[in-house]
Amino acid sequence: MTKINGDCQSTSGMQSFRDRVTRSMSQLICSILFLGAFFSSAAFASESAEREDFFIRTADGYNIFVRQITYANPPADRGPLLLINGGRPGVLASWDVDKPAVSTAELLARAGHTVYLMDARGFGRSDFTPEMDDGAEDGPVAVKSHEVVRDITAVVSDIRERHPNDLRLAAMGWATGSQWLGHYASLYPETISHLIYYQGAYGGDPGGWTFQSIASRQDPSKLDREDYPAFRCSTAAQVIGRLAEEVDDQIFLDRYVELAMEGDERATEHEPACFRFPSGPLADTLKLVNGRPLFDAGSITSHVLILRSQNDFWSRPQDVIALAAHLERASSIRSVELPDASHYVHLLVDKRQDFIEAVLLFTQVDPEAQN
């Protein structure tokens, strides 16, 4: 494919306002042309990306699973991109479902990103916390946001070492994953250049959350611990859930379940089989949607894309409004709503193009962000 974005970098030295506007328009046009070529390329369907799996150890002793995906001949150099799992399955089921079609993570690698996928502690192939390993379901809620910040810190440090001369680092999570990234970016704003806040809750007017019924009757911002212990165990039918209403491809659904299950070595000890996942994301989100913020977005300095599906059941319209209002120091703010799209749009092969385009337009090459 033609390196359209690379050809558009010649205006990077212009400094006047008019030149900056011209440059921005030029880059936008080039990005649109690039995306058209990217999605229509015949070669794109026949070449495969390379995957490398490894673990990073956190400061508090957890082994965090990371997968790197690279593509030999990308059409552009878009820099590293970190992807994080959501609140139930691990990162491979969240982003790298590779059957029967190319996964979303691989699509982003083929577009020019060096993609890194990480499982937060307690998810997928990463170490589980003691609350999950000792079987005491009534113990402290497993895996809270401040703990995942430690995991992200370790992985980002490793990515920076692998890309020492690149100031770019884009990052995106699925729902809860974006909430964790927002928390991290508020504490370490200089480390993320492009933050994609995808389907994440944040704050704003309390109420209106789909899953408010999980709250305690005494306090709407606290989890009902009688029904929601430290961790839970999800069967195949439960993890598919609403996704099965949108996907009729059994090969895809089987692969999604396989990737969701494979990180928990105890999954097959149950009948039916089920994988453990922490209750911490639910506890954290209840606070966010009931007036108790987990972090202050005002300290985030990266470029920010707030990306939300019109029919998302996790995030709320008021989350978008509140987040945009609080991003006082962000380098730029872009808000995109995907029309008629669901919580799972990034996984849906026949519906994900708008999602991919929104992400790639946002992470387009910025020559001034490179050394």
Coordinates of C-alpha atoms in Angstrom, one line a residue, residues 13 18 50 60 63 65 76 88 103 115 128 192 209 222-224 237 241 250 259 294 317 327 349 366:
G13 CA 8.1 22.8 9.8
R18 CA -2.4 29.7 8.3
E50 CA 3.7 -11.3 14.3
D60 CA 4.4 -4.9 44.1
N63 CA 3.3 -10.8 36.7
F65 CA 0.8 -10.6 30.6
A76 CA 2.7 4.3 8.1
R88 CA -14.8 -9.4 32.5
S103 CA -8.8 -9.3 15.0
V115 CA 0.3 -2.8 19.4
F128 CA -4.6 -13.3 40.2
I192 CA 0.5 9.1 27.3
W209 CA -26.6 3.6 34.9
K222 CA -21.4 0.9 47.1
L223 CA -21.6 -2.7 45.8
D224 CA -24.1 -5.1 47.3
A237 CA -23.3 -18.4 28.3
G241 CA -24.5 -12.6 27.0
Q250 CA -20.4 -19.6 15.9
L259 CA -9.9 -16.8 24.8
L294 CA -11.9 8.1 41.2
P317 CA -24.1 10.5 27.8
L327 CA -10.2 18.0 30.5
V349 CA -16.4 -7.6 11.9
D366 CA 2.2 13.8 14.1

